[in-house]
Short mmCIF file of N, CA and C in Angstrom, two decimals:
data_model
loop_
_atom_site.label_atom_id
_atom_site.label_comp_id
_atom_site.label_asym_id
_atom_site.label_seq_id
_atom_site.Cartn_x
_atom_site.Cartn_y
_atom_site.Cartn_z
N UNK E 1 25.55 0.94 1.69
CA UNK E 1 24.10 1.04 1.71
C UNK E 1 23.71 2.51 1.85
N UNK E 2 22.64 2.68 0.93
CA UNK E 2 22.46 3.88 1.43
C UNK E 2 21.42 4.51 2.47
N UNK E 3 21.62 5.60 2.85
CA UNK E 3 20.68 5.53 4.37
C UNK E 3 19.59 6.85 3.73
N UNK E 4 18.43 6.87 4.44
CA UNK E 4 17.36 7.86 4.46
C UNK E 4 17.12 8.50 4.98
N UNK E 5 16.43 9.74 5.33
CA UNK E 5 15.12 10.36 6.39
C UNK E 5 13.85 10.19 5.56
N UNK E 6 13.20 9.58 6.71
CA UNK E 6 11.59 9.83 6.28
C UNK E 6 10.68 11.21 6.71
N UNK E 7 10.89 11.97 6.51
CA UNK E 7 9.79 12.97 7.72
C UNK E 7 7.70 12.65 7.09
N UNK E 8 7.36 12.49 8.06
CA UNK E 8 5.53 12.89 7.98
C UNK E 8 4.74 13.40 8.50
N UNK E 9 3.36 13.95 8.00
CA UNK E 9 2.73 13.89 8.27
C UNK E 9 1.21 13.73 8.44
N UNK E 10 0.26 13.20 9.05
CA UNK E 10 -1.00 12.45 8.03
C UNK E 10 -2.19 13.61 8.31
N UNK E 11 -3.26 13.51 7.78
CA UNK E 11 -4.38 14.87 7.90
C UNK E 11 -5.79 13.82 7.76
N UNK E 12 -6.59 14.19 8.26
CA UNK E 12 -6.88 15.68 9.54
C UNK E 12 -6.36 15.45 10.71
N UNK E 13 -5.91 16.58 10.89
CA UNK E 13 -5.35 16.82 12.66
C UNK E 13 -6.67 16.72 13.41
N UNK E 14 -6.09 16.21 14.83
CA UNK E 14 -7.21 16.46 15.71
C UNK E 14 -6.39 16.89 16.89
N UNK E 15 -6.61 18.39 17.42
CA UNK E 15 -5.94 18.48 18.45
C UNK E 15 -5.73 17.78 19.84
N UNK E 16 -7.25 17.30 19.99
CA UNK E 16 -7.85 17.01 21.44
C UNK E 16 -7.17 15.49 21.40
N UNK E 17 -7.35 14.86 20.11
CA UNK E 17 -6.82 12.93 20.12
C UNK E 17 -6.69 12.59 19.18
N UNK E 18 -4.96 12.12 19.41
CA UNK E 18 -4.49 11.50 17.66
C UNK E 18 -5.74 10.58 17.09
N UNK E 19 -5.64 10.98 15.60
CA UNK E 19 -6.98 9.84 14.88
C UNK E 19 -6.35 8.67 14.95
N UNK E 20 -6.75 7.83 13.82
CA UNK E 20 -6.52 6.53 13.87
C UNK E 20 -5.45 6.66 13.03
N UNK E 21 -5.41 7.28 11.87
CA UNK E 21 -4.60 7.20 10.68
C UNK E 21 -3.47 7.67 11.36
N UNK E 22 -2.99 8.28 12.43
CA UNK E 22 -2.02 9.14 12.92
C UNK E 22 -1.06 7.94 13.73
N UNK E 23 -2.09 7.06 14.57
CA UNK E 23 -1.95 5.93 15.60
C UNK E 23 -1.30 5.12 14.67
N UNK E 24 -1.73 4.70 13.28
CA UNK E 24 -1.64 3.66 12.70
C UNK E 24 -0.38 3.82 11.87
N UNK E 25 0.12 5.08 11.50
CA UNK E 25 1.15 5.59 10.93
C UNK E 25 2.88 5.48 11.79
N UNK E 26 2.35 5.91 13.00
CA UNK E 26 3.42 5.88 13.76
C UNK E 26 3.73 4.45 14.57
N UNK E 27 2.76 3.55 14.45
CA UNK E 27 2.96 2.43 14.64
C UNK E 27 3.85 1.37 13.61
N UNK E 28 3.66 1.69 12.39
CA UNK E 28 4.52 1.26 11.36
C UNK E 28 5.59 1.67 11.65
N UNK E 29 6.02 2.88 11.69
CA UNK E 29 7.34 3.62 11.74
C UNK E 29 7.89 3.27 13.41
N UNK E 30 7.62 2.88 14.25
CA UNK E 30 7.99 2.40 15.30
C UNK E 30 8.41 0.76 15.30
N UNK E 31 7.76 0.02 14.64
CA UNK E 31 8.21 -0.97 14.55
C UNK E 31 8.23 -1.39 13.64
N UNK E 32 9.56 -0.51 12.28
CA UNK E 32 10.00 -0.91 11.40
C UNK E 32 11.53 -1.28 11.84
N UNK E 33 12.27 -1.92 11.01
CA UNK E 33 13.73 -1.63 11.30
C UNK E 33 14.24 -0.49 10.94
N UNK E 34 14.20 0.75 11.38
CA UNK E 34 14.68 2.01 11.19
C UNK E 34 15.68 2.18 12.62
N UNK E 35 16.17 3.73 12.43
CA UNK E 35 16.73 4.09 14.14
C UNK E 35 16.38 5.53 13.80
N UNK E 36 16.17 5.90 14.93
CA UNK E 36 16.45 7.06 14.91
C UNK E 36 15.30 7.98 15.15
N UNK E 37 13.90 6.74 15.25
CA UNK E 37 12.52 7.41 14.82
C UNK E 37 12.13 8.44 16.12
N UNK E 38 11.56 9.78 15.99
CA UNK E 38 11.39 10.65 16.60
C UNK E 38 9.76 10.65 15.92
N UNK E 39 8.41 10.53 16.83
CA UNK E 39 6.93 10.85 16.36
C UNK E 39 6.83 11.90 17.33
N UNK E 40 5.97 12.71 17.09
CA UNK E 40 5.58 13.96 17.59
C UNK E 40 4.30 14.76 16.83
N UNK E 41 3.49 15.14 17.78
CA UNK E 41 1.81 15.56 17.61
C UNK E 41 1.75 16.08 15.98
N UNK E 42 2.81 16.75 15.82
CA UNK E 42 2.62 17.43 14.19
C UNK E 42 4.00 17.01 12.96
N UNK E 43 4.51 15.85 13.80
CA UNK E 43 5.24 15.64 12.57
C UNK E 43 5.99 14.38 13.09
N UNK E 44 6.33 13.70 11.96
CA UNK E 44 7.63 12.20 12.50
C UNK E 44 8.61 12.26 11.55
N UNK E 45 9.57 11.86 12.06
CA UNK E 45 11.31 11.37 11.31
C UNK E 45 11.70 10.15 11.79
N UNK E 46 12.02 9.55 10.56
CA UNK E 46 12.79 8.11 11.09
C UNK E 46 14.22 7.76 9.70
N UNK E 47 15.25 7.73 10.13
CA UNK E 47 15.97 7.61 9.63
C UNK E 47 16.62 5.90 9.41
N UNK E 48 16.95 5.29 8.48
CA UNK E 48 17.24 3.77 8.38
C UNK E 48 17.87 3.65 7.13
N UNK E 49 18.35 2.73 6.35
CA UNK E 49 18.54 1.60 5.31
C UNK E 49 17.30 2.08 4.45
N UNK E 50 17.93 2.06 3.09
CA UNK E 50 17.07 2.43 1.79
C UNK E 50 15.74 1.84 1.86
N UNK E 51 16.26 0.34 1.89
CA UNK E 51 14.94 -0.66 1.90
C UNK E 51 14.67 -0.89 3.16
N UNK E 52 14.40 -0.41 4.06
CA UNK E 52 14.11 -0.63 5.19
C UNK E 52 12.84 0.71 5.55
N UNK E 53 13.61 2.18 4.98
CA UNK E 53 12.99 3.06 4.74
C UNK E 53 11.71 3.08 3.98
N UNK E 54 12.06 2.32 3.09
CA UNK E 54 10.84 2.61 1.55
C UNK E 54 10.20 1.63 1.90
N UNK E 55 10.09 0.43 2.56
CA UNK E 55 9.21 -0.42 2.61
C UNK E 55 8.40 0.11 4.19
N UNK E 56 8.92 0.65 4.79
CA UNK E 56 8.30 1.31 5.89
C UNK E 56 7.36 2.35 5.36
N UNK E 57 7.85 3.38 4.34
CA UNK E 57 6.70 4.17 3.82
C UNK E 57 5.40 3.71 2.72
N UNK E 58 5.83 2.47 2.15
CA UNK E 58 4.62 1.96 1.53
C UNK E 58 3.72 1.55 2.16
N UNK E 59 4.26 0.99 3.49
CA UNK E 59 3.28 0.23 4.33
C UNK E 59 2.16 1.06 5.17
N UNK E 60 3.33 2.33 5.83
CA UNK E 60 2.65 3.54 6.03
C UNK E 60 1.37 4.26 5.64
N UNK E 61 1.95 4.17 4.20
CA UNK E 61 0.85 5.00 3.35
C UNK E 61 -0.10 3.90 2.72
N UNK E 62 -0.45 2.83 2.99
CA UNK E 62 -1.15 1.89 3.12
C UNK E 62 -2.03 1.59 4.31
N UNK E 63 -1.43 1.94 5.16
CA UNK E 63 -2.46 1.61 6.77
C UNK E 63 -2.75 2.93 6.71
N UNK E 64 -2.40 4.35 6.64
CA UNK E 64 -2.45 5.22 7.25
C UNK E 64 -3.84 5.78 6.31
N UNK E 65 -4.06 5.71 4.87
CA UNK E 65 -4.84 6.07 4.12
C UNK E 65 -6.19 4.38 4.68
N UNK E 66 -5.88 4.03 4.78
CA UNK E 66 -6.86 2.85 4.77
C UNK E 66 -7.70 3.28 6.27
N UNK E 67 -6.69 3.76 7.75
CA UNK E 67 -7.93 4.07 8.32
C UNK E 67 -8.20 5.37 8.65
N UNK E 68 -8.22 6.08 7.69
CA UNK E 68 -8.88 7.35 7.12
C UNK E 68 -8.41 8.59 6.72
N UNK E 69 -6.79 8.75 6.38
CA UNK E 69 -6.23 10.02 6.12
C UNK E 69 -6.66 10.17 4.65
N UNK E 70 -6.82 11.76 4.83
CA UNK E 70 -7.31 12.13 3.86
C UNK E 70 -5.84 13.13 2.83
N UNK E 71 -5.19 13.14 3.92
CA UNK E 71 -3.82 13.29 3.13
C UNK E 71 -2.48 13.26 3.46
N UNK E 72 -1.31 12.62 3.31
CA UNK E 72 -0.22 12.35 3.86
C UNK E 72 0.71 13.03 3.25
N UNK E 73 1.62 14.04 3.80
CA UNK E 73 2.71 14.23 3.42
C UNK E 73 4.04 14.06 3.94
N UNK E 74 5.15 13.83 2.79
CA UNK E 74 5.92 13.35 3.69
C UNK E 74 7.20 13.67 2.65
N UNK E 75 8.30 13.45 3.52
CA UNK E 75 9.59 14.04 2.51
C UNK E 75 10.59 13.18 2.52
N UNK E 76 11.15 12.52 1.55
CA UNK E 76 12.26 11.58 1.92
C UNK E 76 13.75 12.29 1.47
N UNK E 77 14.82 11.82 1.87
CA UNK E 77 15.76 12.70 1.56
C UNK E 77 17.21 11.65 2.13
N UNK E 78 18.01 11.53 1.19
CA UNK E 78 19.26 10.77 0.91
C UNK E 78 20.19 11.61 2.15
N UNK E 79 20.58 10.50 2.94
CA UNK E 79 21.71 11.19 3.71
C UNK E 79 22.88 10.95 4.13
N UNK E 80 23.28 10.04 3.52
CA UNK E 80 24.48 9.63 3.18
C UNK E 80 24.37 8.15 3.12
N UNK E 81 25.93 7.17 2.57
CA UNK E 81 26.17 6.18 2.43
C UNK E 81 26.58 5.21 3.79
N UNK E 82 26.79 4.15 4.02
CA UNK E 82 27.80 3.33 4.93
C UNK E 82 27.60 2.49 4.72
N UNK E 83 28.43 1.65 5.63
CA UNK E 83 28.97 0.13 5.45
C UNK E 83 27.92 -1.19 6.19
N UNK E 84 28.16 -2.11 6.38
CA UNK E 84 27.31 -2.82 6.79
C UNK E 84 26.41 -2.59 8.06
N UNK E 85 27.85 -2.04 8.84
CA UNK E 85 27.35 -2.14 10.65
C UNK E 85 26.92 -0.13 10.54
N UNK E 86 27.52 0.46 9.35
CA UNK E 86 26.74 1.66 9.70
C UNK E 86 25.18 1.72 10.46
N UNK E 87 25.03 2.85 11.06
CA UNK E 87 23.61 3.33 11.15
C UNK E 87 23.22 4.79 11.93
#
């Protein structure tokens, strides 16, 4: 299987209190089947399973634009292979 990194991040910042789109982003990515997920004020990584990954970022960029980002970026990137019980 092959495994991922997701890194993101959603816009507009608000220094004083994550928006909604920010709340709603890292809530997907927290309770996807991923491991590894690290969120933080200006950026997130979550590393998992191909399809575990990519269906986490559609969903993402589905809630996260829906309650109000005006722009998401984000980087995915192949990081190696393993076996079933890999992770």
């Amino acid at each position: 299987m092959v495994r991922l990194r997701v890194e993101f991040t959603t816009e507009p910042f608000d220094l004083d209190e994550a928006p909604a789109h920010a709340v709603v982003a890292r809530e997907v990515i927290q309770s996807a089947d991923l491991d590894a997920v690290d969120v933080g004020p200006f950026g997130n990584t979550a590393e998992g399973g191909a399809d575990a990954v990519l269906t986490a970022v559609d969903e993402l960029l589905r809630k996260a634009l829906g309650a109000g980002a005006t722009r998401v970026s984000l980087q995915v990137n192949v990081i190696g292979e393993g076996g079933e019980d890999a992770k």
